Short mmCIF file of C-alpha atoms in Angstrom, two decimals:
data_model
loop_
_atom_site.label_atom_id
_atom_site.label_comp_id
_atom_site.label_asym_id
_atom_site.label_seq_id
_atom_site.Cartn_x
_atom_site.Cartn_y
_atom_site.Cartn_z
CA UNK A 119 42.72 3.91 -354.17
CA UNK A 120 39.41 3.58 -352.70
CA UNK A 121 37.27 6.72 -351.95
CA UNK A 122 37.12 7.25 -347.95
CA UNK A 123 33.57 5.73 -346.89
CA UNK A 124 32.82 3.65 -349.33
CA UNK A 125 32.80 -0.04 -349.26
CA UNK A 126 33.14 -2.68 -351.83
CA UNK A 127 29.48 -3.34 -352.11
CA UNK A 128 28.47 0.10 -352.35
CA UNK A 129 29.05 0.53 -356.00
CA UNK A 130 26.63 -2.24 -356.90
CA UNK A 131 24.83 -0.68 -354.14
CA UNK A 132 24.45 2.47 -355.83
CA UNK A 133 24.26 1.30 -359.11
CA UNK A 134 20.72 -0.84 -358.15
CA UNK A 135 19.47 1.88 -356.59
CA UNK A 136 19.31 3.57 -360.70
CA UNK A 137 16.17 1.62 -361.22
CA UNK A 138 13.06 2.70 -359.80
CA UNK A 139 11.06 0.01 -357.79
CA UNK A 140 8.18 -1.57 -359.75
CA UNK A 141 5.06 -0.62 -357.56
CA UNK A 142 6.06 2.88 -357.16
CA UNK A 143 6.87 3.45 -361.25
CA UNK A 144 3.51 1.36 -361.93
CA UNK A 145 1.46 3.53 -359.09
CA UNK A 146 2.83 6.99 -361.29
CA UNK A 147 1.88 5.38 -364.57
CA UNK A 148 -1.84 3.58 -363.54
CA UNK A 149 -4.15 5.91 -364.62
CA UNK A 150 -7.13 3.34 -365.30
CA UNK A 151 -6.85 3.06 -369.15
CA UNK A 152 -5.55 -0.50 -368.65
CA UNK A 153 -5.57 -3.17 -366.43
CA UNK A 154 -3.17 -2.93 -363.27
CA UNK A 155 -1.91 -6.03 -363.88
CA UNK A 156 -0.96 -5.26 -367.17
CA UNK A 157 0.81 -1.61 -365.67
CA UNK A 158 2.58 -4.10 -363.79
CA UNK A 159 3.83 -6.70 -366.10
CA UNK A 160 4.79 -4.05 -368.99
CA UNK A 161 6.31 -1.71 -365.97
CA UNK A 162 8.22 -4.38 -364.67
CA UNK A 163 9.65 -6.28 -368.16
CA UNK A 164 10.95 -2.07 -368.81
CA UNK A 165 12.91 -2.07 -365.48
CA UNK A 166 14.33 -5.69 -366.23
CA UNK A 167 15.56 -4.30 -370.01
CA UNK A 168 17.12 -1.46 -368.33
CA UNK A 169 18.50 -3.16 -365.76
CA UNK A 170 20.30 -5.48 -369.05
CA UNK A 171 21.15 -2.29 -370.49
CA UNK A 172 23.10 -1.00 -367.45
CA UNK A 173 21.30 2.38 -367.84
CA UNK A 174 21.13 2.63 -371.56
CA UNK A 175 17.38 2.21 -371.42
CA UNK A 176 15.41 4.65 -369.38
CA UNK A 177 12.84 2.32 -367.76
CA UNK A 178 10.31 5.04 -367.06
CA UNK A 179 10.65 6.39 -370.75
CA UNK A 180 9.99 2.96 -372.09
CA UNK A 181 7.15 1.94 -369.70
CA UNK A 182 5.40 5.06 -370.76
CA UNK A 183 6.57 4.11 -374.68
CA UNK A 184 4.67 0.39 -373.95
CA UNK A 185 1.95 1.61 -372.56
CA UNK A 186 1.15 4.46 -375.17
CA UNK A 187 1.25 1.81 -378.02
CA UNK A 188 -1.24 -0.72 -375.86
CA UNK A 189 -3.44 2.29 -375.30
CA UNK A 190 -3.47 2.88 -379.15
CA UNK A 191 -4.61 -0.97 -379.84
CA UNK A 192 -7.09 -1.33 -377.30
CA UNK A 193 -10.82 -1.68 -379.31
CA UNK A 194 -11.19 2.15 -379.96
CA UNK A 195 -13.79 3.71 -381.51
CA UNK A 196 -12.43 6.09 -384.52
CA UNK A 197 -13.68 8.40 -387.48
CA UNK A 198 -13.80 6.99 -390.69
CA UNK A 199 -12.92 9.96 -393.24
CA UNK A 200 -11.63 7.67 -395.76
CA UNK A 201 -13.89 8.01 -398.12
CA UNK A 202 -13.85 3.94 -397.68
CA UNK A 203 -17.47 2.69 -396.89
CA UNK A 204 -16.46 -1.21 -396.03
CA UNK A 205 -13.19 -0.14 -394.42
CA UNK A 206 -12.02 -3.77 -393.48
CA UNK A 207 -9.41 -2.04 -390.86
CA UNK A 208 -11.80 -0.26 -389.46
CA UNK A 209 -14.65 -2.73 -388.64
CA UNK A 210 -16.70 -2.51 -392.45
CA UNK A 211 -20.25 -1.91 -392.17
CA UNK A 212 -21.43 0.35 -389.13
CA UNK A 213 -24.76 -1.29 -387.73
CA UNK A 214 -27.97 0.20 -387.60
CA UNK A 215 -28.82 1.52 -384.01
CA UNK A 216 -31.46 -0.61 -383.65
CA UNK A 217 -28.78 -3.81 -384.41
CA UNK A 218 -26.46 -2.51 -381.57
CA UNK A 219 -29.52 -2.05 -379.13
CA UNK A 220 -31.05 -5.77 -379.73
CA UNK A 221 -27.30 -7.21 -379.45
CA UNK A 222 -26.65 -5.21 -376.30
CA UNK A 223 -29.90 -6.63 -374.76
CA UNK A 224 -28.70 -9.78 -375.92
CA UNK A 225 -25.69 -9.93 -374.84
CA UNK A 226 -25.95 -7.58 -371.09
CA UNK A 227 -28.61 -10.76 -369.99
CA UNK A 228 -30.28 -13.55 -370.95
CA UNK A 229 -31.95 -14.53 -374.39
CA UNK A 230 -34.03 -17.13 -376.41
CA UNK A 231 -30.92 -18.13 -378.07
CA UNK A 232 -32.30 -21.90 -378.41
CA UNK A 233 -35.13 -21.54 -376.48
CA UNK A 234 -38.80 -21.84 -378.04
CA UNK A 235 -40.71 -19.52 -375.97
CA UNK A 236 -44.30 -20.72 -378.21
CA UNK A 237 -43.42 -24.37 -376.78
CA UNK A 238 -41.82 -23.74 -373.92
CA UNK A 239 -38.87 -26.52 -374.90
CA UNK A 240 -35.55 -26.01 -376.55
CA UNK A 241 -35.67 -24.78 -379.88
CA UNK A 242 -33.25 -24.55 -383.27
CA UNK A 243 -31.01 -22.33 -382.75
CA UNK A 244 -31.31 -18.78 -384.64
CA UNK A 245 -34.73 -20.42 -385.87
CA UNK A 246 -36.00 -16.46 -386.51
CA UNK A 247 -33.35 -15.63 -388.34
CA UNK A 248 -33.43 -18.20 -390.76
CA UNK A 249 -36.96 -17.34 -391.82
CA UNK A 250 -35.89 -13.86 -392.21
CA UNK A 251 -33.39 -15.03 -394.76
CA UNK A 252 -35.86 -17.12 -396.47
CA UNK A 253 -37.69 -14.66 -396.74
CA UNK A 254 -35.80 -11.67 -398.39
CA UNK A 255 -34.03 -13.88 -400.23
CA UNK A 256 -36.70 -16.24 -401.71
CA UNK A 257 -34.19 -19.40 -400.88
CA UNK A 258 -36.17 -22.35 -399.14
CA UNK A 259 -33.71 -22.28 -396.30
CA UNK A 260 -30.70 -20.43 -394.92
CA UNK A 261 -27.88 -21.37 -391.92
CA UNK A 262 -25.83 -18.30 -390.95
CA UNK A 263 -22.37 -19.01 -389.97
CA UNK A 264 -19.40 -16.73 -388.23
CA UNK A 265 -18.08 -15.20 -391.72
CA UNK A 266 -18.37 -15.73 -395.31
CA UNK A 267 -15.31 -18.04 -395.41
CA UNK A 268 -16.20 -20.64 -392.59
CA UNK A 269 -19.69 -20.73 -394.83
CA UNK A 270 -17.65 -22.06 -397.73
CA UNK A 271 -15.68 -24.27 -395.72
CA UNK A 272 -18.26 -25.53 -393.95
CA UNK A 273 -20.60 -26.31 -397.18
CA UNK A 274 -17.36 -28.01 -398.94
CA UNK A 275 -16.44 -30.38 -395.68
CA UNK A 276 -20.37 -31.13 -396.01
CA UNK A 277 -20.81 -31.84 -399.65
CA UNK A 278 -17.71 -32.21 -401.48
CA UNK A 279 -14.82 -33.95 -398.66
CA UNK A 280 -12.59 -36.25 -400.59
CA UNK A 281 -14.18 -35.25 -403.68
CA UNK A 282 -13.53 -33.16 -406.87
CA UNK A 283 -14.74 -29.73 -407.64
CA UNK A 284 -14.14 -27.91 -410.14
CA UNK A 285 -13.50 -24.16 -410.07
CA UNK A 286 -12.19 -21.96 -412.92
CA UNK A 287 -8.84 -20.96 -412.64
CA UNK A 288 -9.75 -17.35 -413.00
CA UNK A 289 -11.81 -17.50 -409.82
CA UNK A 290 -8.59 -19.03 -407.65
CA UNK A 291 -9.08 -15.92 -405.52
CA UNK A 292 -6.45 -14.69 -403.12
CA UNK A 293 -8.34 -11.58 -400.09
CA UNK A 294 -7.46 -9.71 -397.45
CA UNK A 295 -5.71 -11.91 -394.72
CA UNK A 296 -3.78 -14.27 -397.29
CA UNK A 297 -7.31 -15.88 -397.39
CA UNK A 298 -6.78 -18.12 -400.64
CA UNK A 299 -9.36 -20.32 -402.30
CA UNK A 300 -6.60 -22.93 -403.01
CA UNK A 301 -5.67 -23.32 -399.74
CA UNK A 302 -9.67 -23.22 -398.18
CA UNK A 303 -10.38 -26.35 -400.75
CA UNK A 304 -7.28 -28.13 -399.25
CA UNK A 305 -8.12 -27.48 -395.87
CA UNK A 306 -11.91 -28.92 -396.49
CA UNK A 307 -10.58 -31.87 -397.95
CA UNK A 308 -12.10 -31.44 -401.29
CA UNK A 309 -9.89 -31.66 -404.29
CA UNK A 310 -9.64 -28.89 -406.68
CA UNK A 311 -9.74 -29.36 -410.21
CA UNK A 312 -9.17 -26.38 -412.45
CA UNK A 313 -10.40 -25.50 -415.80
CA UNK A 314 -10.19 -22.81 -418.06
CA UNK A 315 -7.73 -20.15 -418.54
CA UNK A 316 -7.07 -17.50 -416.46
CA UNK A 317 -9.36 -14.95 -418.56
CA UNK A 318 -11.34 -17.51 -420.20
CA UNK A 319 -13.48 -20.07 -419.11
CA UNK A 320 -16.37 -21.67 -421.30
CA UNK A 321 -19.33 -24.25 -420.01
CA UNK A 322 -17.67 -26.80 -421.70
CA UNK A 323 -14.41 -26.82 -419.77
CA UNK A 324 -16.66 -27.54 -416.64
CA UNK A 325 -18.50 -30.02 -418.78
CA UNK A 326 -15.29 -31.78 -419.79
CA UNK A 327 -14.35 -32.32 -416.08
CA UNK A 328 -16.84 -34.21 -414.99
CA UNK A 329 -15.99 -37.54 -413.56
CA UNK A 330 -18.01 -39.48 -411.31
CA UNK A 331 -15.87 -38.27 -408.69
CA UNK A 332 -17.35 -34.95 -408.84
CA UNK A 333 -18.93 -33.70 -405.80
CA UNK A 334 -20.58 -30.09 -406.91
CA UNK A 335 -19.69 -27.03 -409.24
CA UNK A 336 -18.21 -23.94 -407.97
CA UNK A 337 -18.52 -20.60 -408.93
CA UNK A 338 -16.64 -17.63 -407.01
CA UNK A 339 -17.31 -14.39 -407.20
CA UNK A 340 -14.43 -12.00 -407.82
CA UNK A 341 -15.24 -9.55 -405.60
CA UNK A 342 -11.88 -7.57 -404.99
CA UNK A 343 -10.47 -7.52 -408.79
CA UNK A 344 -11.88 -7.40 -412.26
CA UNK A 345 -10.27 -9.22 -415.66
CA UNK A 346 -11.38 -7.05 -418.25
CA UNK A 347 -10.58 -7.54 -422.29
CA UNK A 348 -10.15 -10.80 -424.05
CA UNK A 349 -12.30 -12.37 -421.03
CA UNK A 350 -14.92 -15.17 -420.85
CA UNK A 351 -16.99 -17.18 -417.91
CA UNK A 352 -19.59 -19.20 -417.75
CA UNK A 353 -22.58 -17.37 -416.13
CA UNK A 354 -25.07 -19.47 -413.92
CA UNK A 355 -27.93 -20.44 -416.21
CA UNK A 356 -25.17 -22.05 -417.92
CA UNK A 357 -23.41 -24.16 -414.79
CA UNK A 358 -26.93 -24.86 -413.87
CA UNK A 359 -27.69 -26.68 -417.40
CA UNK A 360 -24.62 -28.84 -416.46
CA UNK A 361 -24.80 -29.72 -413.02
CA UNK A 362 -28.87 -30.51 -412.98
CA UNK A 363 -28.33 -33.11 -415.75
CA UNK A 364 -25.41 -34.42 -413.64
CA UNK A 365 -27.01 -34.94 -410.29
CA UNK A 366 -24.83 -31.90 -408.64
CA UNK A 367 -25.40 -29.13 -406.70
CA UNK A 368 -24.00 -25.23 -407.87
CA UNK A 369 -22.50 -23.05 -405.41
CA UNK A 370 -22.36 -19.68 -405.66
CA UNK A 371 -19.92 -17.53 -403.48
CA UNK A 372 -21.27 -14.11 -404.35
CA UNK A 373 -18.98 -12.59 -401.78
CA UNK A 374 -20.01 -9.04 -400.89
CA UNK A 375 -24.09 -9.86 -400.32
CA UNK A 376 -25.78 -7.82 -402.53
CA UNK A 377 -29.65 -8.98 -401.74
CA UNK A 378 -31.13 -7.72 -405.08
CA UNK A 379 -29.80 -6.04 -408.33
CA UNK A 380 -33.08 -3.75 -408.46
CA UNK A 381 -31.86 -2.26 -405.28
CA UNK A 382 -35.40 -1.16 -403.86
CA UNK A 383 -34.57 0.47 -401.23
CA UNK A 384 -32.51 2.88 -403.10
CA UNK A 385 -33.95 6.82 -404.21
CA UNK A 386 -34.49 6.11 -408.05
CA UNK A 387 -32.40 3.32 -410.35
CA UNK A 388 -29.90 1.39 -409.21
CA UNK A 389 -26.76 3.25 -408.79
CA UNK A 390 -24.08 2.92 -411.57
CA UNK A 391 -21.99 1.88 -409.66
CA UNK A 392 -23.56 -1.53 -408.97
CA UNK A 393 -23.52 -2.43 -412.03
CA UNK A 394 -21.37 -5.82 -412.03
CA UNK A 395 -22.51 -6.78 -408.93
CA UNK A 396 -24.89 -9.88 -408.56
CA UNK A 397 -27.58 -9.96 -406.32
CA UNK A 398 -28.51 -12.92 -404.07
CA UNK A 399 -31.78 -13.13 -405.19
CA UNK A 400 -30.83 -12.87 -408.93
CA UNK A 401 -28.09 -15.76 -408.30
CA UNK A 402 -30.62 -18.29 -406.95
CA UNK A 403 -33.28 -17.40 -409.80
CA UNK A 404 -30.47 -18.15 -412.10
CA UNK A 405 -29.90 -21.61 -411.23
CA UNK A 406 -27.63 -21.49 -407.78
CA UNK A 407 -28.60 -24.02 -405.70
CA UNK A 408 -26.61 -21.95 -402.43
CA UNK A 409 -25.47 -18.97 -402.22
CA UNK A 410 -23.03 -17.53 -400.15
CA UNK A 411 -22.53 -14.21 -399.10
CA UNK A 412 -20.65 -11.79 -395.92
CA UNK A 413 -22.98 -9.88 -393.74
CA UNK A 414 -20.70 -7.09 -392.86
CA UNK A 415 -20.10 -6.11 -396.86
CA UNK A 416 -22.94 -4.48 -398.86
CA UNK A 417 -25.65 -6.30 -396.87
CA UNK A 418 -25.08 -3.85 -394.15
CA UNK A 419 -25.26 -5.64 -390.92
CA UNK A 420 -22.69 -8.18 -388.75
CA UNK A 421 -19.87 -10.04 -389.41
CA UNK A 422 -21.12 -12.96 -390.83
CA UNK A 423 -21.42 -15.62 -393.61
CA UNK A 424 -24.85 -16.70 -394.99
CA UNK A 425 -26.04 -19.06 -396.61
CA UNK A 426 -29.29 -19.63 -398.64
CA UNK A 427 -30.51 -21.64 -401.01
CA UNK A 428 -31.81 -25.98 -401.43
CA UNK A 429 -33.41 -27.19 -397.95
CA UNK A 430 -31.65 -30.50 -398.56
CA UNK A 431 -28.41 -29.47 -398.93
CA UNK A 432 -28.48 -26.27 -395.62
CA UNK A 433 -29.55 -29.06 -394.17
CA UNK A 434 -27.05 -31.16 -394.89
CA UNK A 435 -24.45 -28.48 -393.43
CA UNK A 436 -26.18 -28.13 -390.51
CA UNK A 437 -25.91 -31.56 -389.55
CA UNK A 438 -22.18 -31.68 -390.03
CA UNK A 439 -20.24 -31.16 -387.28
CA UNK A 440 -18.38 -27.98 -388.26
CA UNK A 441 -21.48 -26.13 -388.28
CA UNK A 442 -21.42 -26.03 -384.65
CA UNK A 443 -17.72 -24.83 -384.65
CA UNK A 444 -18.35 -21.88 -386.92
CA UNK A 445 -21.81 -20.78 -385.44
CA UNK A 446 -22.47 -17.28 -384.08
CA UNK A 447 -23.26 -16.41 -380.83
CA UNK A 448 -27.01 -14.93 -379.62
CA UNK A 449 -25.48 -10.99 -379.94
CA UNK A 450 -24.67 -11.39 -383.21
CA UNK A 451 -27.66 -12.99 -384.02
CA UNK A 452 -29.88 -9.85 -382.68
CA UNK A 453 -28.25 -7.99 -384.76
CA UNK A 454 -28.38 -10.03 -387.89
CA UNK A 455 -32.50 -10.06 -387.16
CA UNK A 456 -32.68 -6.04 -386.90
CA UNK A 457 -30.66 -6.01 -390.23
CA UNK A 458 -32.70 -8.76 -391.74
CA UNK A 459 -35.91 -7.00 -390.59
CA UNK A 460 -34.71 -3.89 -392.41
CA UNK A 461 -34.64 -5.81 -395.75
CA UNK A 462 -38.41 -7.47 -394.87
CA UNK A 463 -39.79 -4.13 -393.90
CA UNK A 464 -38.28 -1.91 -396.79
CA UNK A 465 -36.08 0.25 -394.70
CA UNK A 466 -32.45 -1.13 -395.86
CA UNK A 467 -32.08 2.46 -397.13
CA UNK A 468 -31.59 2.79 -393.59
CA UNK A 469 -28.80 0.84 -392.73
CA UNK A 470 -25.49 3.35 -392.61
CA UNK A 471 -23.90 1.15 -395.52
CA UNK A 472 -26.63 2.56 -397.77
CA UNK A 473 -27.52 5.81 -396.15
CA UNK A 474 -23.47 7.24 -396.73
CA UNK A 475 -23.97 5.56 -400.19
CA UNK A 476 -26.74 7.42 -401.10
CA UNK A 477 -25.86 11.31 -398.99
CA UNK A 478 -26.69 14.20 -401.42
CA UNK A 479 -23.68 15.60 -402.82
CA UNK A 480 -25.00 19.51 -402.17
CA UNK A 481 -25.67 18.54 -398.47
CA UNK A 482 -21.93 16.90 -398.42
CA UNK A 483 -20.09 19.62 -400.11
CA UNK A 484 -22.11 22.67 -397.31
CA UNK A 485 -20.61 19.72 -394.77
CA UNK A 486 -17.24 20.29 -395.94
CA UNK A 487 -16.79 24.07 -396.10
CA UNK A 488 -18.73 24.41 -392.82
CA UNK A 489 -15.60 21.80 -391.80
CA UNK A 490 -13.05 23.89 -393.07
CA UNK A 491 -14.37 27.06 -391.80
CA UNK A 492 -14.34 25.87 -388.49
CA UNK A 493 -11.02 23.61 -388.92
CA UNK A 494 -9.56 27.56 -390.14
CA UNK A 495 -7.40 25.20 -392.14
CA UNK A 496 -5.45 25.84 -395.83
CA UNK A 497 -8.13 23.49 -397.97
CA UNK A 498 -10.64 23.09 -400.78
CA UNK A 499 -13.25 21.20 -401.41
CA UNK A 500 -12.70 19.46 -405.18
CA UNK A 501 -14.26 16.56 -406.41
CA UNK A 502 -13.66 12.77 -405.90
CA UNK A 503 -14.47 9.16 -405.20
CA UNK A 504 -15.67 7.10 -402.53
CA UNK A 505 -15.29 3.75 -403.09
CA UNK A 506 -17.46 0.55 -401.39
CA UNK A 507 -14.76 -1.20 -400.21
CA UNK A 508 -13.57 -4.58 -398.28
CA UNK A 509 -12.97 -6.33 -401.53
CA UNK A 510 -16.69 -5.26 -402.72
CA UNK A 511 -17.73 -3.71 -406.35
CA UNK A 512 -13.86 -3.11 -407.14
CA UNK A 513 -12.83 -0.74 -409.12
CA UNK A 514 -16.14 1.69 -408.81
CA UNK A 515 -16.69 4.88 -406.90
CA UNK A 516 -19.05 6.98 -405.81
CA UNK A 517 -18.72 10.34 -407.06
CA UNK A 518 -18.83 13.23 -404.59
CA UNK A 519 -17.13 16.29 -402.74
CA UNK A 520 -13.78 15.71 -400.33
CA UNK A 521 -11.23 18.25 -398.57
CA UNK A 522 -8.33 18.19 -399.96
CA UNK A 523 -5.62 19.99 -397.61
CA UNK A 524 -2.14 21.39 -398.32
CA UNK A 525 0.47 21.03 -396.21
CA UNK A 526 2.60 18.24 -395.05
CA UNK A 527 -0.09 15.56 -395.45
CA UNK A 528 1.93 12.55 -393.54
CA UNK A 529 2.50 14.47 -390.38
CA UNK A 530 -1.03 15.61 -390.13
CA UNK A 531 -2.31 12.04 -391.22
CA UNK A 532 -0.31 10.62 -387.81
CA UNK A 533 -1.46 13.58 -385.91
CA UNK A 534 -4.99 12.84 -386.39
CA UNK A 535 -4.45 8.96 -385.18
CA UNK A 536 -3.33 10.37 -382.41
CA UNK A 537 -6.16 12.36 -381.77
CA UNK A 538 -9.30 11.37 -378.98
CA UNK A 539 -10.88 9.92 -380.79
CA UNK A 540 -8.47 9.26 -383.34
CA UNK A 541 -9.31 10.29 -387.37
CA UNK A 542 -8.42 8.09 -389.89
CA UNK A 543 -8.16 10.08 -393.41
CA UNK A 544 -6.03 9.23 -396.69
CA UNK A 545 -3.32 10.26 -398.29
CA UNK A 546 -3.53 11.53 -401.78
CA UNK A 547 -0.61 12.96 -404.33
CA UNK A 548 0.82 14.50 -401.55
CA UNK A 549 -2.20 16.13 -399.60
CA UNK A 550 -4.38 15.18 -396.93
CA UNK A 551 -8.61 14.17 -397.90
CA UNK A 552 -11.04 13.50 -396.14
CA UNK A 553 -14.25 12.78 -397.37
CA UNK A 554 -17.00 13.53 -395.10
CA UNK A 555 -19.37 10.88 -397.14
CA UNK A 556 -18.29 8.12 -394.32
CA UNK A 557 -17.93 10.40 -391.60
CA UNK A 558 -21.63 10.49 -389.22
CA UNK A 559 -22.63 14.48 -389.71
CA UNK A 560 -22.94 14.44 -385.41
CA UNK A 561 -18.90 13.90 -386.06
CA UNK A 562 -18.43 16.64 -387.94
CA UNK A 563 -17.35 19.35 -385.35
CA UNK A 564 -14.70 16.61 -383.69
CA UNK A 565 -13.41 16.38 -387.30
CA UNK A 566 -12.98 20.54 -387.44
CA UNK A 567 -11.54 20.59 -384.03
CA UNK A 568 -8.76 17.27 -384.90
CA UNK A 569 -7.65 18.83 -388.16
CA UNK A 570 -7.19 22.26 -386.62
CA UNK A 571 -5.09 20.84 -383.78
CA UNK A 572 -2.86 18.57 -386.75
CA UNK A 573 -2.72 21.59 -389.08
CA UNK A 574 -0.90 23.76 -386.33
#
């Protein structure tokens, strides 16, 4: 029996009138974090999938869900307290101030991006730069590209397309991304020929695949792994005694960007650490005709992937089309010159890469108690590792102090993402670090202040 006053639309009626509008719901939830239109759109897909759900879904409940988790992804600036140096998740190297100022200059107005100011005509572009490289890095030319990757694509479309190249097989590298060498070579149209084993590779298995087919010899650094024991390659001086002879050029992909193995800007010897690592300058004095390397790794600086070495053949890649493709923009470029300039001048012991590297371990370890002391959190300070990171000098660390704090170490990890700004630390046989070594000391109080609100 129907219900006096009411009709037979008034149940749909009613149940429509559930759902809140979409301008009024987006009006409650725009607070200016993120675009209206995107309020909108995200406000008005939750009303539809409640609306589907018959009232299952709250729509307000899972706008403000939406939202929450676009607010988290937005660019953010964070705290690194890792302990990770080249923390590819969290951007890797930190510039210098002085690359952030020339790129904002660059990029708030107008540059001399291919401009020759001395002529007054249009001018190569990144001309500066490329000096620079030459420079530091002794190499008769360099071509800078938009990461280390498209410089090895780029330089195998160029030089090796429809051609052989061999490449031992324990250098088929597979990085961050599901970047795989395989799969690069295929993709440049070169055709990879393997030799060796996969912990043993002599001269003469290059030597033995030689066929007049053969475009160049490749040698790849392994940057994020290490085969140790029963383990042979052929080292540079040697590829070099093959390739000359043959009328081919050696590539080097030397991955992280070490510039030199003396490490002169560093406070005494080269850090242990180090060790294994070639330098850029070392690898073309050995016999490399170009070498490859990422800005953003141990060189300090940008996203990037340079290349130095032969005139002829960074020539030849930056005639080929792709070059333009893969180029950087004039922001970037500033800030590849004020890292560059740090190198020419002396001063990479400035770059943040280098200075966290190198912090004092007393000075860290008065950092961390201070930390705890004002975090009034359940912690000590005990000895451990940073390590380089982003695939670069695996396997070594960089001895030093951390806070290691008890207590439930997953819920206080997530509660510091969620802080403003959010702190990224590590989780480590059950307790929370963090190592101040890649935290900026000016952070240190916002550190104390997160870790006492996570710790409640």
């Amino acid at each position: 029996m129907r219900e006096a006053g009411l009709s037979a639309g008034s149940l749909p009626q009613m149940q429509k009138r559930r759902f809140p509008s979409v301008d009024r719901l987006a009006g409650s939830l725009y607070d200016g974090s993120l675009p209206r239109g995107l309020v909108v759109q995200v406000t008005r897909d939750a009303i539809d999938d409640a609306r589907r759900g018959q009232g299952g879904v709250n729509a307000e409940d899972e706008a403000i869900r939406i939202l929450d988790v676009l607010k988290r992804r937005r660019p953010l600036r964070v705290i690194n307290a890792t302990g990770v140096l080249l923390h590819t998740n969290l951007g890797r190297a930190p510039w210098h101030p002085e690359s952030a100022r020339m790129a904002m200059e660059t990029a708030v107005g107008y540059g001399n991006t291919e401009l020759d100011l001395a002529a007054g005509d249009r001018g190569g572009r990144a001309g500066y730069l490329h000096r620079l490289l030459s420079l530091i890095t002794g190499a008769e030319a360099a071509l800078v590209v938009n990461n280390n990757a498209g410089g090895l694509l780029l330089a195998l479309m160029a030089l090796a397309a429809e051609r052989q190249v061999p490449v031992s097989r324990s250098e088929l590298i597979e990085i961050g991304g599901a970047y795989r060498l395989p799969e690069l070579m295929a993709a440049s149209g070169a055709q990879l020929v393997e030799v060796g084993t996969t912990n043993r590779t002599r001269p003469e298995d290059y030597r033995r695949a030689l066929r007049a087919e053969t475009a160049l010899l490749l040698k790849v650094h392994p940057s994020n792994y290490r085969i140790v024991g029963f383990s042979e390659e052929a080292t540079l001086p040697e590829l070099s005694q093959i390739a000359t002879p043959a009328g081919i050029p050696l590539i080097f992909d030397a991955g992280s960007g070490l510039l030199d193995e003396r490490v002169p800007w560093w406070a005494g010897p080269p850090p242990s650490w180090l060790a294994e690592e070639p330098g850029v300058l070392q690898s073309l004095e050995r016999g490399a005709d170009l070498v490859l390397f990422s800005g953003d790794k141990l060189f300090g600086g940008p996203q990037a992937g340079i290349i130095v070495g032969r005139e002829k053949l960074v020539s030849r890649l930056r005639r080929h089309p792709a070059a333009r493709a893969l180029r950087v923009d004039g922001a970037i470029t500033s800030a590849l010159v004020a890292t560059a300039e740090a190198y020419a001048d002396g001063r990479a012991g400035e770059l943040p890469f280098w200075r966290m590297a190198g912090l004092d371990r007393t000075a860290l370890e008065e950092r961390a108690r201070r930390v705890i002391e004002a975090a009034r959190v359940e912690a000590d300070v005990e000895e451990g590792g940073a390590t380089p990171g982003a695939g670069s000098v695996p396997g070594s660390t960089i001895p030093g102090p951390v806070i290691a704090i008890r207590g439930q170490a997953d819920q206080m990890f997530s509660e510091l993402l969620r802080g403003d700004p959010p702190v990224v630390a590590r989780r480590e046989r059950g307790r929370l670090m963090v190592d101040l070594r890649t935290v900026f000391s000016a952070d240190d109080e916002v550190v104390a202040r997160a870790l006492r609100a996570a710790c409640r």
